[in-house]
Short mmCIF file of C-alpha atoms in Angstrom, two decimals:
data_model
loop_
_atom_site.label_atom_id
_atom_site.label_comp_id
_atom_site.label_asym_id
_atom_site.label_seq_id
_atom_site.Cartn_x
_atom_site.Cartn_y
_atom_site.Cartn_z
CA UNK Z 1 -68.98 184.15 12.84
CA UNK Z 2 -66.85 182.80 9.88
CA UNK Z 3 -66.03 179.51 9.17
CA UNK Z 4 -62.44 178.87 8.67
CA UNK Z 5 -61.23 176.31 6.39
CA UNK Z 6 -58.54 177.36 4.84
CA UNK Z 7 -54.54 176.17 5.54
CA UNK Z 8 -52.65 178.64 7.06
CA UNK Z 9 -49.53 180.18 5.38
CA UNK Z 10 -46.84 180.16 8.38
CA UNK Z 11 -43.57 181.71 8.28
CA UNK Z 12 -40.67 179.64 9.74
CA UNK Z 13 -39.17 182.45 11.71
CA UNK Z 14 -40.44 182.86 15.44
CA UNK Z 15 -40.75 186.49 14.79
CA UNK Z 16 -42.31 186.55 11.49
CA UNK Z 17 -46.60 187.54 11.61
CA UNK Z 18 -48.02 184.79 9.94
CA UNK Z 19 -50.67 185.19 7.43
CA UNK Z 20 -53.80 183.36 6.65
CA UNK Z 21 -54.01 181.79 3.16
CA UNK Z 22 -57.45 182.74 1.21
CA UNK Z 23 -60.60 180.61 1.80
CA UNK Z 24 -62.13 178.08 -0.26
CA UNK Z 25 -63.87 179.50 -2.85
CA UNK Z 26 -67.45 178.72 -1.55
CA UNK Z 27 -66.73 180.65 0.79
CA UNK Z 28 -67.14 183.22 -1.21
CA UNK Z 29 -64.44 185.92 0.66
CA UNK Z 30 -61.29 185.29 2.33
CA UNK Z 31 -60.82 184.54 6.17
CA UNK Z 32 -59.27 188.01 6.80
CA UNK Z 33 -56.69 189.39 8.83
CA UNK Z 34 -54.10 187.55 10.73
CA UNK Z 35 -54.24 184.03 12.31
CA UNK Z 36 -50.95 183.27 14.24
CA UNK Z 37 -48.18 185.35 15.37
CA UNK Z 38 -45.22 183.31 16.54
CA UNK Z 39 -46.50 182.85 19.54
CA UNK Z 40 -50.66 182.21 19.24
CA UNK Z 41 -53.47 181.63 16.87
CA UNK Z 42 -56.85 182.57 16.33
CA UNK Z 43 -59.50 181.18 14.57
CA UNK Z 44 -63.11 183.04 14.29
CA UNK Z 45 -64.91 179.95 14.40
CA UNK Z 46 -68.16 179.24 15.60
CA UNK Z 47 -68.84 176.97 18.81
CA UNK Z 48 -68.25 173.01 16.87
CA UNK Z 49 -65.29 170.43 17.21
CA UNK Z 50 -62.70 170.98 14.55
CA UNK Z 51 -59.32 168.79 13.35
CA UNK Z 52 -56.07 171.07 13.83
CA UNK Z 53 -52.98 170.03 11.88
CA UNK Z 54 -49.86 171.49 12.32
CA UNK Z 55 -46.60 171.38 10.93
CA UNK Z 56 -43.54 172.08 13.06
CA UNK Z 57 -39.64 172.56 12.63
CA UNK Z 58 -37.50 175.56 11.50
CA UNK Z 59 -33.92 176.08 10.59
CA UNK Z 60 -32.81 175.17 13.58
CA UNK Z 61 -34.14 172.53 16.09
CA UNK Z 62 -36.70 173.07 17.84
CA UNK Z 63 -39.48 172.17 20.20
CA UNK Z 64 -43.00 173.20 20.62
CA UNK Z 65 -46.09 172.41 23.17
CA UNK Z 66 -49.49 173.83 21.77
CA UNK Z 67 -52.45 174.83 24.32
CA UNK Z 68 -56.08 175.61 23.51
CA UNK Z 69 -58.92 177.69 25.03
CA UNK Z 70 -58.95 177.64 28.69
CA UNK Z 71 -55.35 175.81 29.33
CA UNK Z 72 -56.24 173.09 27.87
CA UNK Z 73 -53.04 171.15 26.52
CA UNK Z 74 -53.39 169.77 23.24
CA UNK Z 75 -50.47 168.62 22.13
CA UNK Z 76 -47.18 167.74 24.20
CA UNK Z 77 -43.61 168.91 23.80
CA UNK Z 78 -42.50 167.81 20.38
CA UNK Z 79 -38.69 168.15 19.26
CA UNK Z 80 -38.07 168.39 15.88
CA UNK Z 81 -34.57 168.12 14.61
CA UNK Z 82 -32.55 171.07 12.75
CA UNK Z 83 -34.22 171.36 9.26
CA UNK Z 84 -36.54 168.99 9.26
CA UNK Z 85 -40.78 169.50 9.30
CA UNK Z 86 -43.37 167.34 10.99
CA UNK Z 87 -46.62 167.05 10.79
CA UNK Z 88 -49.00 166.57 13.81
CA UNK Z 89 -52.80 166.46 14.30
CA UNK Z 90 -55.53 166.56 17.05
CA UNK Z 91 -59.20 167.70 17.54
CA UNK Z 92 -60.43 170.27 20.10
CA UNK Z 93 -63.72 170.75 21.56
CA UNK Z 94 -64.51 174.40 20.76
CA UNK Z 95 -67.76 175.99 23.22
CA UNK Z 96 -69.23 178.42 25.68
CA UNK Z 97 -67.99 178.82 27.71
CA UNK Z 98 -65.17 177.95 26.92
CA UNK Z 99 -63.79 176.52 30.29
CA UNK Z 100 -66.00 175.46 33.23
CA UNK Z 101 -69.44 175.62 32.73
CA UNK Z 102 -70.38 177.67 35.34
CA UNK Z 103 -67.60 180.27 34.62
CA UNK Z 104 -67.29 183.01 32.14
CA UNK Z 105 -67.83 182.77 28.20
CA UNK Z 106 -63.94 182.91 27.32
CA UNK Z 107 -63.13 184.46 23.95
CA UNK Z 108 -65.31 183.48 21.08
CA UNK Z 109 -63.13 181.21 18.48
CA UNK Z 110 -61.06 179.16 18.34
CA UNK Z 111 -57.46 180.28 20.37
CA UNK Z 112 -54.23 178.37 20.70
CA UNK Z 113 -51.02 179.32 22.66
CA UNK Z 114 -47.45 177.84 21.40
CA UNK Z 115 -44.76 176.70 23.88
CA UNK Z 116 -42.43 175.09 24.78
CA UNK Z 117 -39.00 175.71 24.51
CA UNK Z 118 -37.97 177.00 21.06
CA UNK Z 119 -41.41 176.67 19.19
CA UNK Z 120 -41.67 176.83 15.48
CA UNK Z 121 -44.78 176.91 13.85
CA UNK Z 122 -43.99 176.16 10.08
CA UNK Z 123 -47.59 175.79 9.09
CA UNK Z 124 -51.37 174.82 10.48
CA UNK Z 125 -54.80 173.95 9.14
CA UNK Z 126 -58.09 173.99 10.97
CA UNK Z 127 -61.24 172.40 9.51
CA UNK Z 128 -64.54 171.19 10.75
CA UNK Z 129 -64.21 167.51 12.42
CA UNK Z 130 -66.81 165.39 10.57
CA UNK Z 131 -66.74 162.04 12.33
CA UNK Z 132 -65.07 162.90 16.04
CA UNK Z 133 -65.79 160.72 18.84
CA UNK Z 134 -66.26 162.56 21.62
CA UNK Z 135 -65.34 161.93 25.54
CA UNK Z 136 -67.44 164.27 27.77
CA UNK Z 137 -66.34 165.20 31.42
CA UNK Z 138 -68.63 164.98 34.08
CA UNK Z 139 -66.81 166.76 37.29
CA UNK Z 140 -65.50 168.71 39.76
CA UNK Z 141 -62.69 170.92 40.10
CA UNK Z 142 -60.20 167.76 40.30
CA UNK Z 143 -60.79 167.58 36.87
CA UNK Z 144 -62.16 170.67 35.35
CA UNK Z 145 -60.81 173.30 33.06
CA UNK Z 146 -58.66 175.14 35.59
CA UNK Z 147 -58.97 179.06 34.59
CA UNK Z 148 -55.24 179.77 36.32
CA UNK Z 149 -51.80 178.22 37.36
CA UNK Z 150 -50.79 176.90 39.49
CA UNK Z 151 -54.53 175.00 39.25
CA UNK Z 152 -54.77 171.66 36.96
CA UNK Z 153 -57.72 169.27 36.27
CA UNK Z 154 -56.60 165.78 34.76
CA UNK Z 155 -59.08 166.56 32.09
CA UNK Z 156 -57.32 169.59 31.34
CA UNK Z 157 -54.54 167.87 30.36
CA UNK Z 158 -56.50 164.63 28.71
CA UNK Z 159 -56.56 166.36 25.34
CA UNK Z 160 -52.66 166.18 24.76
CA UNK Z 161 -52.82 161.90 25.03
CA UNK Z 162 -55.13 162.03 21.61
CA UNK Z 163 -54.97 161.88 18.36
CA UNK Z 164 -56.96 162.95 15.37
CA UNK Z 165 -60.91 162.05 15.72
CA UNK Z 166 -61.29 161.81 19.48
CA UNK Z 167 -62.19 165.13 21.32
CA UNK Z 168 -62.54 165.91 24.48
CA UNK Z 169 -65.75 168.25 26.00
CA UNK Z 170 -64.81 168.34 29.71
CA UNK Z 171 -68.07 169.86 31.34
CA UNK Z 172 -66.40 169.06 34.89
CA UNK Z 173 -66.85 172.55 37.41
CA UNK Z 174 -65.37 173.32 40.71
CA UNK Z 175 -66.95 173.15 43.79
CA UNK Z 176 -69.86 170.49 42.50
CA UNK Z 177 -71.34 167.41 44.19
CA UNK Z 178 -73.18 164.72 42.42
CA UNK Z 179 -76.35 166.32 43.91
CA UNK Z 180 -75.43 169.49 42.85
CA UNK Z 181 -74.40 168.89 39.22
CA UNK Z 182 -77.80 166.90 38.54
CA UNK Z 183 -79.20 170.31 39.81
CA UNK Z 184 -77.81 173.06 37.74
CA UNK Z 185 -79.30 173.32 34.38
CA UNK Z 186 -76.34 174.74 33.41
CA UNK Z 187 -74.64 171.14 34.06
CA UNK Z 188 -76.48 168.38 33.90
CA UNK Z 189 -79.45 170.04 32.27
CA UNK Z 190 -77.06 171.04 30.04
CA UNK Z 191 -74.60 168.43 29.29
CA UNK Z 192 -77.33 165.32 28.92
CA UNK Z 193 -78.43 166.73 25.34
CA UNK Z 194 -75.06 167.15 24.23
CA UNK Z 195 -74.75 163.40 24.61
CA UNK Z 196 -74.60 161.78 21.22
CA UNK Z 197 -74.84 157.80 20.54
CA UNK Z 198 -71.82 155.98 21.47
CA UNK Z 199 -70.15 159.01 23.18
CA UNK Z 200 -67.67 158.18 26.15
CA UNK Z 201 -69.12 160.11 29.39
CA UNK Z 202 -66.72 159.74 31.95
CA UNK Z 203 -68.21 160.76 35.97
CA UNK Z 204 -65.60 161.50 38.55
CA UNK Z 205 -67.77 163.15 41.52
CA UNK Z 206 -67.39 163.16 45.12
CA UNK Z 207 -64.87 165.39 46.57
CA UNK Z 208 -67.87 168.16 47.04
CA UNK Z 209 -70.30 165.28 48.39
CA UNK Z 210 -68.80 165.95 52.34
CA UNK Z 211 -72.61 165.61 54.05
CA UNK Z 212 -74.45 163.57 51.21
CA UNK Z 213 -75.40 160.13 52.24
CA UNK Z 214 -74.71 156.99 50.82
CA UNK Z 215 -78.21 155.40 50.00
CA UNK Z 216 -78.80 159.05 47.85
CA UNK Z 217 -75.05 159.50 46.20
CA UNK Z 218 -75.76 156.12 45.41
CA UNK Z 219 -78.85 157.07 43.60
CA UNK Z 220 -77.38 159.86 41.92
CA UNK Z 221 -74.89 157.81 40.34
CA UNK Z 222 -77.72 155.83 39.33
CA UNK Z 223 -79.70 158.55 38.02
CA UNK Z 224 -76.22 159.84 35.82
CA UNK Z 225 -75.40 156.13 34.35
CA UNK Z 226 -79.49 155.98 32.73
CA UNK Z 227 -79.78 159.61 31.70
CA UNK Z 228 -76.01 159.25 30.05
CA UNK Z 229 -76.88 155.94 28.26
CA UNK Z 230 -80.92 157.03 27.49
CA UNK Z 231 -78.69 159.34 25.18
CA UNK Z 232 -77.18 156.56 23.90
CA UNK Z 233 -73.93 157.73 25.37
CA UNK Z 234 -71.53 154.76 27.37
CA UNK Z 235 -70.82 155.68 30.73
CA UNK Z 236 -67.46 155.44 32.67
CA UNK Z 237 -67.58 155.62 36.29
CA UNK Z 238 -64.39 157.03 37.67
CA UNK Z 239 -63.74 156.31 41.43
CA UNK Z 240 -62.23 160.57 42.35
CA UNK Z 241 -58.50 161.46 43.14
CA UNK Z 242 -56.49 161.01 46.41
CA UNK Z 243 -55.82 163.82 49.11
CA UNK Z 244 -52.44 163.46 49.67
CA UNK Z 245 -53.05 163.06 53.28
CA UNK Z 246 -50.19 160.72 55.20
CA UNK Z 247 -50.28 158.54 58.03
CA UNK Z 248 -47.31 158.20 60.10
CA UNK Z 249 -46.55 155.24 58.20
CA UNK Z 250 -46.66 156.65 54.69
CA UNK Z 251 -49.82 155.26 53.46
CA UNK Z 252 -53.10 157.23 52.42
CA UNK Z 253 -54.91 154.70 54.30
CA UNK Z 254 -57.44 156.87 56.19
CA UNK Z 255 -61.07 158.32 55.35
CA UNK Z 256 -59.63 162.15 54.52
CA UNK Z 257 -57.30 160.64 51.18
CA UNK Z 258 -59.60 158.03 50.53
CA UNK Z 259 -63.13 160.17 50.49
CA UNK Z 260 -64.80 158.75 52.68
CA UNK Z 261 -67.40 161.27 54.14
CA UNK Z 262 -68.60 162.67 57.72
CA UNK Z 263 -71.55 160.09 57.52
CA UNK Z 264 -69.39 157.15 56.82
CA UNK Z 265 -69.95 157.28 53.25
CA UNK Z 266 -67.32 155.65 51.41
CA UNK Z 267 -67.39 156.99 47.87
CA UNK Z 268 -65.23 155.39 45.88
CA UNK Z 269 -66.75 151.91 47.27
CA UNK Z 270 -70.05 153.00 46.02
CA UNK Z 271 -68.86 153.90 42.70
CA UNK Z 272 -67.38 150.10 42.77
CA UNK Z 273 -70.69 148.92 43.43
CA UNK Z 274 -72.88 150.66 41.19
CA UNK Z 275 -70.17 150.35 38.50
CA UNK Z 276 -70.39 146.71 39.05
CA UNK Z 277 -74.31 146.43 39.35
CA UNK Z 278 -75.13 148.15 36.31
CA UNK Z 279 -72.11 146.80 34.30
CA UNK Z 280 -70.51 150.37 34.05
CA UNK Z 281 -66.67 150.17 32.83
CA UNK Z 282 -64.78 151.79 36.35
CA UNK Z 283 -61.46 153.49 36.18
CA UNK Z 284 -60.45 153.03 39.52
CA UNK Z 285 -58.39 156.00 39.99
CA UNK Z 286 -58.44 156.16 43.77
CA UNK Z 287 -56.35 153.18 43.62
CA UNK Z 288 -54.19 154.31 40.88
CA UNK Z 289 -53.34 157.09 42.08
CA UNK Z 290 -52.99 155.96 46.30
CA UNK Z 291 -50.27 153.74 44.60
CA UNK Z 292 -48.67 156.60 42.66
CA UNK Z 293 -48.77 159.17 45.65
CA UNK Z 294 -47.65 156.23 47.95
CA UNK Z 295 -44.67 155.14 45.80
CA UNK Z 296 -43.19 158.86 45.39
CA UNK Z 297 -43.46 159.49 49.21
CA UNK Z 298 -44.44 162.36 51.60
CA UNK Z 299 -41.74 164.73 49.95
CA UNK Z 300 -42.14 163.46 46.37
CA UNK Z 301 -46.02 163.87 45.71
CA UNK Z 302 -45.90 167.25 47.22
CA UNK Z 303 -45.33 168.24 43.46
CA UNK Z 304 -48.38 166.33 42.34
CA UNK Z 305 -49.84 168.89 44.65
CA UNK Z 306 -50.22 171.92 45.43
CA UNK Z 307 -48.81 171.59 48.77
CA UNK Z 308 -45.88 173.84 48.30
CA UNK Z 309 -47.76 177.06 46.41
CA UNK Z 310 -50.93 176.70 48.90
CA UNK Z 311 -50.68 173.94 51.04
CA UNK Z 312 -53.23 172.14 48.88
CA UNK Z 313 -53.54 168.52 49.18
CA UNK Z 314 -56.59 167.67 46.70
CA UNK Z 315 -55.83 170.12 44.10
CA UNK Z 316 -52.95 169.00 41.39
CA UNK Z 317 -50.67 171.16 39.51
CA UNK Z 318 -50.10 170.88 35.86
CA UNK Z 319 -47.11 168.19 36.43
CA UNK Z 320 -50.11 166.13 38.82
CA UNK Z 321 -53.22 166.07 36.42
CA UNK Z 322 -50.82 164.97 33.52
CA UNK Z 323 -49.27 162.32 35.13
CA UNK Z 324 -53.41 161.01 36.28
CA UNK Z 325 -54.52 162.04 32.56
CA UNK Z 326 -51.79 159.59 31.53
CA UNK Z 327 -53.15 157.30 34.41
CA UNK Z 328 -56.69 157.61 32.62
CA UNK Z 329 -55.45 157.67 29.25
CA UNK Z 330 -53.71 153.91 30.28
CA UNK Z 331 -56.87 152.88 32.06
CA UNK Z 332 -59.16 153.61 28.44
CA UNK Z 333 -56.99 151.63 26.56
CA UNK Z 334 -56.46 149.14 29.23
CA UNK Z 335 -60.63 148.35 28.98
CA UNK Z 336 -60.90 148.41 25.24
CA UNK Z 337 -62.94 151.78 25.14
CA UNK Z 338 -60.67 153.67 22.68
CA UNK Z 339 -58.70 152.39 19.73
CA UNK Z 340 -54.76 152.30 20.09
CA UNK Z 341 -54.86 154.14 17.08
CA UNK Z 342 -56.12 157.07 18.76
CA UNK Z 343 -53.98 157.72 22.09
CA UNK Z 344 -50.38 158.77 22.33
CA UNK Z 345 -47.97 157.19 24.45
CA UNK Z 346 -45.27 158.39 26.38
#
């Protein structure tokens, strides 16, 4: 496949085709047909990490949410004012697959969707990202790549909280345990190469761990933390999601929303422990987010949820997994592991 490195040509009006602009000439030939319409791009780029920039704003005012390759949201409602451009930027992980690792290939390229509600594309450029940090994923489906609404992994919705020059590879899949993922090739034995020197690889495992035992899902996260940092990678250990599963009271203050297992295994304690044995960074976000459920109530978080599509207490919709992205995104900041520079607020 081609290499695209062009900047794209983009008409202002929503309806308008928009047309790529010719290659560099070392190319040697021009990109080819069509990019974007008004509503989508695509790019036939190989699998890499590349630096999007786009510029927004029409005629009229105007706001537009941009998603990549399997749901992933890259960049967050943005309102531009009548007659005015912006510019904007951010760098996507481009792979296969394309989602969860365990799932299907996805299209080959490079694909983004345009929302929001009155989107206006005035102009985008992709190239190659030559110095990208990278954050890599290690999870379940809490977290993944979610293929289909209403479903929503925080690290699906990570992306949209960066900037320019930090990526994110989320290699989480549903249904895995840590005993599990360190057993697929096509996870761990998959992922661990990938790792490059000073990479962030964050680990939130444990919803699937239901009949592991604590002395071995101990050891696993053991076994994770040395084979992410004999890559020269930095590992985060992230303590996993609440159920939202009440008491009488209101509090999550029983084993089924705090993960603790059949055999008395108490998983996020563990991570705790190993986190603080092996000087591991730990985003706590069984705390952060037993406070956030807490605080909206029994009726409130059932929107974090999925409780009124399916019933679903573990799994988050879209509006859930960006409000614990944002969570995470505070809690990377908050210990120093990414640059202000590099995060957006708000």
């Amino acid at each position: 496949m081609r290499r695209f490195t062009a900047a794209l040509a983009v008409p202002a009006a929503l309806g308008a085709v928009l047309t790529a602009a010719p290659a560099q000439a070392h190319t040697g030939r021009p990109p080819g047909a069509e990019n974007c319409t008004a509503t989508a791009c695509h790019f036939d780029v190989p699998p890499a990490t590349y630096d999007v920039t786009v510029r927004l704003g029409g005629a009229t005012a105007s706001t537009t949410r941009i998603t990549g390759e399997t749901r992933r949201s890259l960049l967050p409602d943005t309102a531009v004012a009548a007659g005015e451009r912006i510019n904007r930027s951010f760098t996507v992980d481009v792979r296969t697959p394309e989602g969860e690792p365990t799932g299907p290939d996805g299209t080959p390229g490079l694909d983004l969707a345009l929302g929001g509600s009155a989107p206006a594309l005035a102009g985008i450029r992709v190239t190659p990202a030559r110095h990208a940090r990278q954050i890599i994923i290690v999870g379940d489906s809490t977290v993944c790549d979610q293929p289909a609404d209403p479903y929503s992994g925080w690290g699906q919705q990570l992306p949209q909280y960066l900037r320019q020059g930090l990526s994110v590879a989320n290699y989480a899949d549903s249904g895995e345990s840590t005993v599990t993922y360190l057993q697929n090739p096509r996870l761990w034995g998959t992922v661990q190469p990938r790792i490059r020197s000073g990479d962030l690889v964050l680990v939130q495992l444990a919803h699937n761990d239901k009949t592991t035992d604590e002395a071995t899902y101990r050891a696993n996260l053991e076994t994770l933390v040395a084979g992410i940092r004999a890559q020269g990678g930095r590992p985060v250990l992230v303590t996993p999601i609440v159920r939202r599963w009440f008491n009488a009271d209101g509090t999550l203050n029983n084993n089924t929303a705090l993960l603790v297992n059949g055999l008395g295994a108490d998983h996020p304690a563990v991570i705790r422990s190993v986190a603080a044995a092996a000087h591991v960074p730990l985003i706590d976000l069984t705390a952060k987010t037993k406070a956030l459920v807490e605080s909206l109530g029994v009726e409130g978080s059932q929107a974090v949820y999925l409780y009124d599509e399916t019933r679903d207490n573990t799994h988050t919709s879209v509006h859930g997994a960006t409000l614990y992205a944002g969570l995470v995104r505070d809690e990377l900041l908050a210990l120093h592991l990414v640059p202000e520079g590099t995060v957006r607020m708000g």
